[in-house]
PDB file of C-alpha atoms in Angstrom:
ATOM      1  CA  MET A  16      83.742 257.662  35.906  1.00 52.00           C
ATOM      2  CA  SER A  17      86.846 259.370  34.614  1.00 59.00           C
ATOM      3  CA  ASP A  18      85.740 262.592  36.355  1.00 62.00           C
ATOM      4  CA  LEU A  19      85.405 260.644  39.570  1.00 63.00           C
ATOM      5  CA  ASN A  20      88.925 259.321  39.096  1.00 67.00           C
ATOM      6  CA  ASP A  21      90.185 262.853  38.487  1.00 67.00           C
ATOM      7  CA  ILE A  22      88.632 264.204  41.633  1.00 70.00           C
ATOM      8  CA  SER A  23      89.625 261.253  43.787  1.00 75.00           C
ATOM      9  CA  SER A  24      93.241 261.552  42.666  1.00 80.00           C
ATOM     10  CA  LEU A  25      93.533 265.070  44.132  1.00 86.00           C
ATOM     11  CA  ASP A  26      96.078 265.258  46.939  1.00 89.00           C
ATOM     12  CA  ARG A  27      93.976 264.811  50.111  1.00 91.00           C
ATOM     13  CA  VAL A  28      96.576 266.484  52.310  1.00 94.00           C
ATOM     14  CA  ILE A  29      96.338 269.686  50.271  1.00 95.00           C
ATOM     15  CA  HIS A  30      92.632 269.443  49.422  1.00 91.00           C
ATOM     16  CA  GLU A  31      91.506 270.129  53.008  1.00 93.00           C
ATOM     17  CA  PRO A  32      90.406 273.852  53.004  1.00 93.00           C
ATOM     18  CA  ALA A  33      92.578 275.072  55.890  1.00 96.00           C
ATOM     19  CA  ARG A  34      95.692 273.329  54.562  1.00 96.00           C
ATOM     20  CA  LEU A  35      94.920 274.571  51.052  1.00 95.00           C
ATOM     21  CA  ALA A  36      94.896 278.136  52.395  1.00 96.00           C
ATOM     22  CA  LEU A  37      98.200 277.560  54.213  1.00 97.00           C
ATOM     23  CA  MET A  38      99.784 276.021  51.117  1.00 97.00           C
ATOM     24  CA  SER A  39      98.550 278.952  48.956  1.00 96.00           C
ATOM     25  CA  ILE A  40     100.161 281.446  51.343  1.00 97.00           C
ATOM     26  CA  LEU A  41     103.431 279.548  51.555  1.00 97.00           C
ATOM     27  CA  TYR A  42     103.497 279.107  47.776  1.00 96.00           C
ATOM     28  CA  ALA A  43     103.508 282.907  47.318  1.00 95.00           C
ATOM     29  CA  ALA A  44     105.951 283.540  50.168  1.00 95.00           C
ATOM     30  CA  ASN A  45     109.476 282.409  50.788  1.00 92.00           C
ATOM     31  CA  GLN A  46     108.787 282.220  54.517  1.00 96.00           C
ATOM     32  CA  ALA A  47     105.862 283.173  56.741  1.00 97.00           C
ATOM     33  CA  ASP A  48     105.648 283.152  60.510  1.00 96.00           C
ATOM     34  CA  PHE A  49     103.020 281.613  62.766  1.00 96.00           C
ATOM     35  CA  LEU A  50     101.413 284.989  63.505  1.00 95.00           C
ATOM     36  CA  TYR A  51     100.844 285.773  59.837  1.00 96.00           C
ATOM     37  CA  LEU A  52      99.456 282.305  59.120  1.00 97.00           C
ATOM     38  CA  LEU A  53      97.215 282.556  62.188  1.00 96.00           C
ATOM     39  CA  ARG A  54      95.750 285.880  61.084  1.00 94.00           C
ATOM     40  CA  GLU A  55      95.359 284.932  57.442  1.00 94.00           C
ATOM     41  CA  SER A  56      93.886 281.476  57.977  1.00 94.00           C
ATOM     42  CA  GLY A  57      91.526 282.495  60.782  1.00 94.00           C
ATOM     43  CA  LEU A  58      92.299 279.223  62.556  1.00 96.00           C
ATOM     44  CA  THR A  59      92.845 278.816  66.273  1.00 96.00           C
ATOM     45  CA  LYS A  60      96.437 278.328  67.447  1.00 96.00           C
ATOM     46  CA  GLY A  61      95.812 274.643  68.165  1.00 97.00           C
ATOM     47  CA  ASN A  62      94.200 273.987  64.780  1.00 97.00           C
ATOM     48  CA  LEU A  63      96.928 275.849  62.959  1.00 97.00           C
ATOM     49  CA  SER A  64      99.632 273.868  64.753  1.00 97.00           C
ATOM     50  CA  ALA A  65      97.865 270.602  63.868  1.00 97.00           C
ATOM     51  CA  HIS A  66      97.544 271.486  60.169  1.00 97.00           C
ATOM     52  CA  LEU A  67     101.139 272.700  59.981  1.00 97.00           C
ATOM     53  CA  GLY A  68     102.224 269.465  61.670  1.00 97.00           C
ATOM     54  CA  LYS A  69     100.419 267.421  58.983  1.00 97.00           C
ATOM     55  CA  LEU A  70     102.005 269.401  56.166  1.00 97.00           C
ATOM     56  CA  GLU A  71     105.420 269.022  57.796  1.00 97.00           C
ATOM     57  CA  ALA A  72     104.890 265.274  58.299  1.00 97.00           C
ATOM     58  CA  VAL A  73     104.399 264.698  54.549  1.00 97.00           C
ATOM     59  CA  GLY A  74     107.415 266.902  53.766  1.00 97.00           C
ATOM     60  CA  TYR A  75     105.488 269.762  52.129  1.00 97.00           C
ATOM     61  CA  ILE A  76     106.738 272.402  54.544  1.00 97.00           C
ATOM     62  CA  GLU A  77     109.636 272.960  56.928  1.00 97.00           C
ATOM     63  CA  ILE A  78     109.140 274.536  60.334  1.00 97.00           C
ATOM     64  CA  GLU A  79     111.917 276.419  62.076  1.00 96.00           C
ATOM     65  CA  LYS A  80     111.592 277.649  65.644  1.00 95.00           C
ATOM     66  CA  GLY A  81     113.664 280.527  66.922  1.00 93.00           C
ATOM     67  CA  TYR A  82     113.524 283.874  68.693  1.00 91.00           C
ATOM     68  CA  VAL A  83     113.269 287.505  67.635  1.00 85.00           C
ATOM     69  CA  GLY A  84     114.635 289.323  70.660  1.00 83.00           C
ATOM     70  CA  LYS A  85     112.813 287.723  73.550  1.00 83.00           C
ATOM     71  CA  LEU A  86     109.780 286.684  71.536  1.00 84.00           C
ATOM     72  CA  PRO A  87     109.510 283.153  70.142  1.00 89.00           C
ATOM     73  CA  GLN A  88     109.112 282.935  66.372  1.00 92.00           C
ATOM     74  CA  THR A  89     107.945 279.982  64.280  1.00 96.00           C
ATOM     75  CA  LEU A  90     108.872 280.257  60.620  1.00 97.00           C
ATOM     76  CA  CYS A  91     107.310 278.078  57.922  1.00 98.00           C
ATOM     77  CA  ARG A  92     108.668 277.489  54.444  1.00 97.00           C
ATOM     78  CA  MET A  93     107.370 275.368  51.575  1.00 97.00           C
ATOM     79  CA  THR A  94     109.779 272.653  50.468  1.00 97.00           C
ATOM     80  CA  ASP A  95     110.525 271.819  46.820  1.00 96.00           C
ATOM     81  CA  ALA A  96     108.382 268.694  47.228  1.00 97.00           C
ATOM     82  CA  GLY A  97     105.562 270.844  48.605  1.00 97.00           C
ATOM     83  CA  ARG A  98     105.882 273.260  45.694  1.00 96.00           C
ATOM     84  CA  ARG A  99     105.701 270.412  43.177  1.00 96.00           C
ATOM     85  CA  ALA A 100     102.725 268.853  44.987  1.00 96.00           C
ATOM     86  CA  PHE A 101     100.890 272.195  45.108  1.00 96.00           C
ATOM     87  CA  GLU A 102     101.523 272.901  41.409  1.00 95.00           C
ATOM     88  CA  ASN A 103     100.361 269.386  40.575  1.00 94.00           C
ATOM     89  CA  TYR A 104      97.231 269.897  42.693  1.00 94.00           C
ATOM     90  CA  ARG A 105      96.433 273.159  40.902  1.00 93.00           C
ATOM     91  CA  LYS A 106      96.944 271.529  37.513  1.00 91.00           C
ATOM     92  CA  GLN A 107      94.697 268.610  38.408  1.00 89.00           C
ATOM     93  CA  LEU A 108      92.053 270.975  39.765  1.00 88.00           C
ATOM     94  CA  GLY A 109      92.285 273.133  36.624  1.00 86.00           C
ATOM     95  CA  ASP A 110      91.958 270.079  34.351  1.00 85.00           C
ATOM     96  CA  PHE A 111      88.979 268.850  36.316  1.00 83.00           C
ATOM     97  CA  LEU A 112      87.258 272.261  36.124  1.00 80.00           C
ATOM     98  CA  GLU A 113      87.821 272.424  32.361  1.00 78.00           C
ATOM     99  CA  LYS A 114      85.937 269.165  31.911  1.00 75.00           C
ATOM    100  CA  LEU A 115      82.922 270.413  33.876  1.00 71.00           C
TER     101      LEU A 115
ATOM    102  CA  MET B  10      85.396 273.812  43.049  1.00 63.00           C
ATOM    103  CA  LYS B  11      85.551 276.951  40.896  1.00 62.00           C
ATOM    104  CA  ASN B  12      85.487 278.939  44.095  1.00 76.00           C
ATOM    105  CA  GLU B  13      88.398 276.884  45.346  1.00 81.00           C
ATOM    106  CA  ASN B  14      90.504 277.897  42.365  1.00 83.00           C
ATOM    107  CA  GLN B  15      89.567 281.556  42.841  1.00 88.00           C
ATOM    108  CA  THR B  16      90.338 281.306  46.548  1.00 90.00           C
ATOM    109  CA  ILE B  17      93.821 279.956  45.778  1.00 93.00           C
ATOM    110  CA  ASN B  18      94.523 282.827  43.360  1.00 93.00           C
ATOM    111  CA  GLU B  19      93.146 285.426  45.745  1.00 93.00           C
ATOM    112  CA  THR B  20      95.186 284.016  48.663  1.00 95.00           C
ATOM    113  CA  ILE B  21      98.353 284.123  46.559  1.00 95.00           C
ATOM    114  CA  LYS B  22      97.624 287.727  45.531  1.00 94.00           C
ATOM    115  CA  ARG B  23      96.801 288.742  49.106  1.00 95.00           C
ATOM    116  CA  THR B  24     100.121 287.322  50.291  1.00 96.00           C
ATOM    117  CA  GLN B  25     101.929 289.301  47.583  1.00 94.00           C
ATOM    118  CA  ARG B  26      99.987 292.469  48.512  1.00 95.00           C
ATOM    119  CA  TYR B  27     101.087 292.157  52.123  1.00 96.00           C
ATOM    120  CA  TRP B  28     104.349 293.892  51.179  1.00 95.00           C
ATOM    121  CA  TYR B  29     102.321 297.082  50.581  1.00 95.00           C
ATOM    122  CA  VAL B  30     100.005 296.737  53.596  1.00 96.00           C
ATOM    123  CA  ASP B  31     101.812 299.291  55.774  1.00 96.00           C
ATOM    124  CA  GLY B  32     102.711 301.869  53.122  1.00 96.00           C
ATOM    125  CA  PHE B  33     106.429 301.889  54.004  1.00 97.00           C
ATOM    126  CA  ALA B  34     107.466 300.589  50.582  1.00 96.00           C
ATOM    127  CA  GLU B  35     105.425 303.269  48.805  1.00 96.00           C
ATOM    128  CA  ILE B  36     106.837 306.064  50.956  1.00 97.00           C
ATOM    129  CA  GLY B  37     110.339 304.754  50.204  1.00 97.00           C
ATOM    130  CA  VAL B  38     109.744 304.582  46.448  1.00 95.00           C
ATOM    131  CA  GLY B  39     108.210 308.074  46.489  1.00 96.00           C
ATOM    132  CA  ILE B  40     111.223 309.574  48.275  1.00 96.00           C
ATOM    133  CA  LEU B  41     113.611 307.802  45.893  1.00 95.00           C
ATOM    134  CA  LEU B  42     111.693 309.027  42.832  1.00 93.00           C
ATOM    135  CA  MET B  43     111.832 312.609  44.089  1.00 95.00           C
ATOM    136  CA  LEU B  44     115.557 312.348  44.869  1.00 95.00           C
ATOM    137  CA  ILE B  45     116.295 310.962  41.407  1.00 93.00           C
ATOM    138  CA  ILE B  46     114.414 313.689  39.547  1.00 92.00           C
ATOM    139  CA  LEU B  47     115.895 316.440  41.759  1.00 94.00           C
ATOM    140  CA  PHE B  48     119.375 315.052  41.076  1.00 93.00           C
ATOM    141  CA  ASN B  49     118.553 314.955  37.368  1.00 90.00           C
ATOM    142  CA  TYR B  50     117.336 318.547  37.485  1.00 91.00           C
ATOM    143  CA  ALA B  51     120.410 319.726  39.410  1.00 92.00           C
ATOM    144  CA  ALA B  52     122.709 317.892  36.973  1.00 91.00           C
ATOM    145  CA  SER B  53     120.983 319.487  34.000  1.00 89.00           C
ATOM    146  CA  ARG B  54     121.719 322.951  35.458  1.00 89.00           C
ATOM    147  CA  VAL B  55     125.464 322.307  35.754  1.00 89.00           C
ATOM    148  CA  SER B  56     127.252 324.423  33.177  1.00 89.00           C
ATOM    149  CA  GLN B  57     130.570 322.557  33.097  1.00 89.00           C
ATOM    150  CA  GLN B  58     130.083 319.826  30.495  1.00 88.00           C
ATOM    151  CA  THR B  59     132.592 317.274  31.885  1.00 90.00           C
ATOM    152  CA  LEU B  60     131.020 317.443  35.322  1.00 91.00           C
ATOM    153  CA  GLN B  61     127.537 317.184  33.822  1.00 89.00           C
ATOM    154  CA  ILE B  62     128.458 314.055  31.851  1.00 90.00           C
ATOM    155  CA  ALA B  63     129.986 312.514  34.995  1.00 90.00           C
ATOM    156  CA  LEU B  64     126.853 313.303  36.987  1.00 89.00           C
ATOM    157  CA  PHE B  65     124.592 311.685  34.403  1.00 87.00           C
ATOM    158  CA  THR B  66     126.756 308.649  33.638  1.00 88.00           C
ATOM    159  CA  VAL B  67     128.136 307.853  37.101  1.00 91.00           C
ATOM    160  CA  GLY B  68     126.126 309.850  39.628  1.00 91.00           C
ATOM    161  CA  MET B  69     122.689 308.908  38.374  1.00 89.00           C
ATOM    162  CA  PRO B  70     123.183 305.094  38.211  1.00 90.00           C
ATOM    163  CA  ALA B  71     124.957 305.257  41.583  1.00 93.00           C
ATOM    164  CA  LEU B  72     122.048 307.166  43.101  1.00 92.00           C
ATOM    165  CA  ILE B  73     119.535 304.677  41.680  1.00 90.00           C
ATOM    166  CA  LEU B  74     121.511 301.619  42.853  1.00 92.00           C
ATOM    167  CA  LEU B  75     122.706 302.855  46.242  1.00 95.00           C
ATOM    168  CA  GLY B  76     119.534 304.824  46.931  1.00 94.00           C
ATOM    169  CA  GLY B  77     117.456 301.777  46.030  1.00 93.00           C
ATOM    170  CA  ARG B  78     119.435 299.563  48.383  1.00 94.00           C
ATOM    171  CA  ALA B  79     119.314 302.119  51.190  1.00 96.00           C
ATOM    172  CA  VAL B  80     115.545 302.612  50.820  1.00 95.00           C
ATOM    173  CA  SER B  81     115.028 298.852  50.734  1.00 94.00           C
ATOM    174  CA  ARG B  82     117.015 298.395  53.955  1.00 96.00           C
ATOM    175  CA  ILE B  83     115.184 301.196  55.735  1.00 97.00           C
ATOM    176  CA  VAL B  84     111.813 299.756  54.658  1.00 97.00           C
ATOM    177  CA  VAL B  85     112.780 296.319  56.015  1.00 95.00           C
ATOM    178  CA  LYS B  86     113.950 297.855  59.323  1.00 96.00           C
ATOM    179  CA  LEU B  87     110.649 299.729  59.678  1.00 97.00           C
ATOM    180  CA  LYS B  88     108.701 296.570  58.907  1.00 96.00           C
ATOM    181  CA  GLU B  89     110.718 294.649  61.501  1.00 94.00           C
ATOM    182  CA  LYS B  90     109.871 297.270  64.094  1.00 93.00           C
ATOM    183  CA  TYR B  91     106.211 298.025  63.314  1.00 94.00           C
ATOM    184  CA  THR B  92     104.684 295.495  60.915  1.00 96.00           C
ATOM    185  CA  TYR B  93     106.023 292.016  61.652  1.00 94.00           C
ATOM    186  CA  PRO B  94     105.280 292.135  65.403  1.00 92.00           C
ATOM    187  CA  ARG B  95     101.710 293.317  64.675  1.00 94.00           C
ATOM    188  CA  THR B  96     100.525 291.224  61.757  1.00 95.00           C
ATOM    189  CA  GLY B  97     103.308 288.754  61.110  1.00 95.00           C
ATOM    190  CA  TYR B  98     106.400 288.228  59.014  1.00 96.00           C
ATOM    191  CA  VAL B  99     106.468 287.244  55.359  1.00 96.00           C
ATOM    192  CA  SER B 100     109.519 287.117  53.107  1.00 95.00           C
ATOM    193  CA  TYR B 101     109.293 286.740  49.369  1.00 91.00           C
ATOM    194  CA  PRO B 102     111.227 284.431  47.053  1.00 86.00           C
ATOM    195  CA  ARG B 103     114.104 286.068  45.235  1.00 78.00           C
ATOM    196  CA  LYS B 104     114.424 285.292  41.566  1.00 67.00           C
ATOM    197  CA  THR B 105     117.504 283.151  41.072  1.00 65.00           C
ATOM    198  CA  GLY B 106     119.378 281.566  38.170  1.00 62.00           C
ATOM    199  CA  SER B 107     117.736 281.675  34.751  1.00 66.00           C
ATOM    200  CA  LYS B 108     114.549 283.350  36.067  1.00 66.00           C
ATOM    201  CA  ARG B 109     116.617 286.249  37.404  1.00 68.00           C
ATOM    202  CA  TRP B 110     118.512 286.668  34.123  1.00 77.00           C
ATOM    203  CA  SER B 111     115.426 286.362  31.954  1.00 75.00           C
ATOM    204  CA  ARG B 112     113.703 289.027  34.045  1.00 71.00           C
ATOM    205  CA  ALA B 113     116.778 291.309  33.805  1.00 73.00           C
ATOM    206  CA  LEU B 114     116.916 290.717  30.041  1.00 79.00           C
ATOM    207  CA  LEU B 115     113.215 291.522  29.682  1.00 76.00           C
ATOM    208  CA  ALA B 116     113.672 294.744  31.684  1.00 74.00           C
ATOM    209  CA  ALA B 117     116.697 295.719  29.566  1.00 76.00           C
ATOM    210  CA  ILE B 118     114.819 295.063  26.282  1.00 80.00           C
ATOM    211  CA  LEU B 119     111.786 296.991  27.533  1.00 75.00           C
ATOM    212  CA  GLY B 120     114.016 299.897  28.628  1.00 74.00           C
ATOM    213  CA  ALA B 121     115.805 299.910  25.275  1.00 76.00           C
ATOM    214  CA  VAL B 122     112.514 299.870  23.349  1.00 77.00           C
ATOM    215  CA  VAL B 123     111.052 302.705  25.458  1.00 71.00           C
ATOM    216  CA  GLY B 124     114.297 304.698  25.097  1.00 72.00           C
ATOM    217  CA  ALA B 125     114.457 304.120  21.328  1.00 74.00           C
ATOM    218  CA  VAL B 126     110.805 305.046  20.742  1.00 73.00           C
ATOM    219  CA  THR B 127     111.148 308.115  22.989  1.00 67.00           C
ATOM    220  CA  SER B 128     114.209 309.410  21.140  1.00 69.00           C
ATOM    221  CA  LEU B 129     112.589 308.616  17.793  1.00 69.00           C
ATOM    222  CA  LEU B 130     109.506 310.578  18.784  1.00 65.00           C
ATOM    223  CA  SER B 131     111.537 313.448  20.209  1.00 64.00           C
ATOM    224  CA  GLY B 132     113.410 313.833  16.926  1.00 68.00           C
ATOM    225  CA  LYS B 133     110.432 313.759  14.574  1.00 71.00           C
ATOM    226  CA  LEU B 134     107.405 314.833  16.533  1.00 74.00           C
ATOM    227  CA  PRO B 135     106.549 317.670  18.935  1.00 79.00           C
ATOM    228  CA  PRO B 136     107.550 317.066  22.610  1.00 79.00           C
ATOM    229  CA  ILE B 137     103.937 316.469  23.577  1.00 85.00           C
ATOM    230  CA  TYR B 138     104.008 313.058  21.852  1.00 85.00           C
ATOM    231  CA  GLN B 139     107.145 312.063  23.725  1.00 83.00           C
ATOM    232  CA  GLN B 140     105.523 313.150  27.003  1.00 87.00           C
ATOM    233  CA  ALA B 141     102.321 311.306  26.162  1.00 90.00           C
ATOM    234  CA  PHE B 142     104.325 308.164  25.390  1.00 87.00           C
ATOM    235  CA  VAL B 143     106.174 308.310  28.737  1.00 87.00           C
ATOM    236  CA  ALA B 144     102.934 308.943  30.652  1.00 92.00           C
ATOM    237  CA  VAL B 145     101.073 306.102  28.910  1.00 93.00           C
ATOM    238  CA  VAL B 146     103.924 303.579  29.367  1.00 91.00           C
ATOM    239  CA  ILE B 147     104.138 304.400  33.081  1.00 92.00           C
ATOM    240  CA  ALA B 148     100.337 304.299  33.479  1.00 95.00           C
ATOM    241  CA  LEU B 149     100.225 300.889  31.766  1.00 95.00           C
ATOM    242  CA  SER B 150     103.001 299.612  34.077  1.00 92.00           C
ATOM    243  CA  TYR B 151     100.932 300.669  37.100  1.00 94.00           C
ATOM    244  CA  ILE B 152      97.849 298.951  35.677  1.00 96.00           C
ATOM    245  CA  TYR B 153      99.866 295.762  35.111  1.00 94.00           C
ATOM    246  CA  ILE B 154     101.170 295.749  38.711  1.00 92.00           C
ATOM    247  CA  GLY B 155      97.715 296.597  40.095  1.00 93.00           C
ATOM    248  CA  TYR B 156      96.146 293.768  38.120  1.00 93.00           C
ATOM    249  CA  THR B 157      98.880 291.222  38.954  1.00 91.00           C
ATOM    250  CA  ILE B 158      98.672 291.639  42.710  1.00 90.00           C
ATOM    251  CA  GLY B 159      95.118 292.972  42.893  1.00 91.00           C
ATOM    252  CA  LEU B 160      96.005 296.310  44.488  1.00 93.00           C
ATOM    253  CA  ALA B 161      93.481 298.971  43.469  1.00 93.00           C
ATOM    254  CA  ARG B 162      95.606 301.984  44.407  1.00 93.00           C
ATOM    255  CA  PHE B 163      97.947 301.257  41.508  1.00 95.00           C
ATOM    256  CA  TYR B 164      95.026 302.093  39.190  1.00 96.00           C
ATOM    257  CA  ILE B 165      94.886 305.476  40.934  1.00 96.00           C
ATOM    258  CA  PHE B 166      98.632 305.902  40.267  1.00 96.00           C
ATOM    259  CA  ALA B 167      97.870 305.228  36.585  1.00 97.00           C
ATOM    260  CA  MET B 168      95.207 307.937  36.584  1.00 97.00           C
ATOM    261  CA  ILE B 169      97.567 310.339  38.379  1.00 96.00           C
ATOM    262  CA  SER B 170     100.198 309.622  35.729  1.00 95.00           C
ATOM    263  CA  LEU B 171      97.795 310.636  32.963  1.00 96.00           C
ATOM    264  CA  ALA B 172      96.513 313.609  34.977  1.00 96.00           C
ATOM    265  CA  LEU B 173     100.069 314.891  35.450  1.00 96.00           C
ATOM    266  CA  PHE B 174     100.565 314.662  31.708  1.00 95.00           C
ATOM    267  CA  GLY B 175      97.350 316.667  31.254  1.00 95.00           C
ATOM    268  CA  ILE B 176      98.566 319.342  33.683  1.00 95.00           C
ATOM    269  CA  ALA B 177     101.926 319.516  31.875  1.00 93.00           C
ATOM    270  CA  VAL B 178     100.102 320.083  28.573  1.00 91.00           C
ATOM    271  CA  LEU B 179      97.892 322.770  30.101  1.00 93.00           C
ATOM    272  CA  ILE B 180     100.799 324.739  31.561  1.00 93.00           C
ATOM    273  CA  HIS B 181     103.019 324.061  28.526  1.00 89.00           C
ATOM    274  CA  ALA B 182     105.727 322.340  30.584  1.00 87.00           C
ATOM    275  CA  VAL B 183     108.284 320.848  28.216  1.00 81.00           C
ATOM    276  CA  GLU B 184     111.604 318.972  28.498  1.00 82.00           C
ATOM    277  CA  MET B 185     113.081 319.218  32.014  1.00 86.00           C
ATOM    278  CA  ASP B 186     110.072 321.148  33.359  1.00 90.00           C
ATOM    279  CA  PHE B 187     107.816 318.307  32.223  1.00 91.00           C
ATOM    280  CA  PHE B 188     109.986 315.615  33.816  1.00 89.00           C
ATOM    281  CA  LEU B 189     110.304 317.657  37.014  1.00 92.00           C
ATOM    282  CA  LEU B 190     106.532 318.106  37.280  1.00 94.00           C
ATOM    283  CA  PHE B 191     105.736 314.553  36.179  1.00 94.00           C
ATOM    284  CA  PHE B 192     108.133 312.654  38.440  1.00 93.00           C
ATOM    285  CA  MET B 193     107.849 314.978  41.446  1.00 95.00           C
ATOM    286  CA  GLY B 194     104.085 314.491  41.143  1.00 96.00           C
ATOM    287  CA  GLN B 195     104.546 310.729  40.938  1.00 94.00           C
ATOM    288  CA  GLY B 196     106.841 310.735  43.964  1.00 96.00           C
ATOM    289  CA  LEU B 197     104.406 312.842  45.940  1.00 97.00           C
ATOM    290  CA  ALA B 198     101.522 310.539  44.976  1.00 97.00           C
ATOM    291  CA  TRP B 199     103.483 307.487  46.215  1.00 97.00           C
ATOM    292  CA  ILE B 200     104.345 309.214  49.503  1.00 97.00           C
ATOM    293  CA  VAL B 201     100.765 310.403  50.140  1.00 97.00           C
ATOM    294  CA  SER B 202      99.372 306.978  49.249  1.00 97.00           C
ATOM    295  CA  GLY B 203     101.930 305.338  51.548  1.00 97.00           C
ATOM    296  CA  LEU B 204     101.025 307.661  54.415  1.00 98.00           C
ATOM    297  CA  PHE B 205      97.320 306.887  54.001  1.00 97.00           C
ATOM    298  CA  ALA B 206      98.084 303.159  53.918  1.00 97.00           C
ATOM    299  CA  LEU B 207     100.275 303.488  57.027  1.00 97.00           C
ATOM    300  CA  ARG B 208      97.568 305.401  58.898  1.00 97.00           C
ATOM    301  CA  ALA B 209      94.935 302.811  57.987  1.00 96.00           C
ATOM    302  CA  TYR B 210      97.282 299.969  58.901  1.00 97.00           C
ATOM    303  CA  LEU B 211      98.200 301.362  62.323  1.00 96.00           C
ATOM    304  CA  LYS B 212      94.516 301.991  63.063  1.00 95.00           C
ATOM    305  CA  SER B 213      93.451 298.493  62.087  1.00 94.00           C
ATOM    306  CA  SER B 214      96.247 296.497  63.718  1.00 92.00           C
ATOM    307  CA  GLN B 215      97.129 296.005  67.334  1.00 83.00           C
ATOM    308  CA  PRO B 216     100.564 296.339  68.939  1.00 79.00           C
ATOM    309  CA  PRO B 217     102.218 292.955  69.568  1.00 70.00           C
ATOM    310  CA  LEU B 218     101.107 290.592  72.287  1.00 61.00           C
ATOM    311  CA  GLU B 219     103.743 288.415  73.902  1.00 57.00           C
ATOM    312  CA  GLY B 220     104.197 284.955  72.434  1.00 50.00           C
ATOM    313  CA  GLU B 221     102.053 285.615  69.360  1.00 48.00           C
ATOM    314  CA  SER B 222     104.752 285.192  66.751  1.00 49.00           C
TER     315      SER B 222
END
């Protein structure tokens, strides 16, 4: 029962595979642009935008839109809250795996 | 679940490895290494003692600091032109505050220990032990970096480091000749590795498409 509690207390926003991949990338980077996230996640543009939107809505990432020359650029950065949530998620996951 | 944890670690490592994906950083480090050892060699040949001391105490740190900054800027410019439009932009967190100081302190302690052991060995033992110590410390540093970010070519650098030591022993290169051979070889290895990485990168990535970033 306690194991069930452990697993159910994992952050659902982060636990989704695509968002977990995005959070892992942004945890290692200071900033990453849309193109990099698109290539690394293997998502479609629409899916990526939706997942980034969800992470931004809960305050885990910040999105900044700008231009490099004439090309549009979307930069994503993990917030302090996102960093804490991701570290907490990893700790919870690690603890859960140790009990298995 | 276990896979999930591995995937997180691998994704983090892959993001860190991205800095080396195009080979520009390696080419830059290789050129800087060669410049430093050539400067060192030239300074060691200067006969006037005052000038030699000035070259070693002022010129060398200045070359390392300014050269390092210049190489870093050039690498970033090249990435902005060729890498970021093709496969995307990533910047890495800079160590700040206590993390920055603790890392600097660790580097200083490590440098002091290596320097102390090297001079201790050079005074009491034949030069070959000093050379072996330098080669092993550098090889271990490469292995550490390779393991931390999961980049296999750093293991090759470690092997090259030991091979260069072997060559130096075979041809009886000592003191400055050893350092010249060892670090020129290292620099060359970094440049060649960087060029291979660049070639592979340009082959595998497409020029930018409008609106992709």
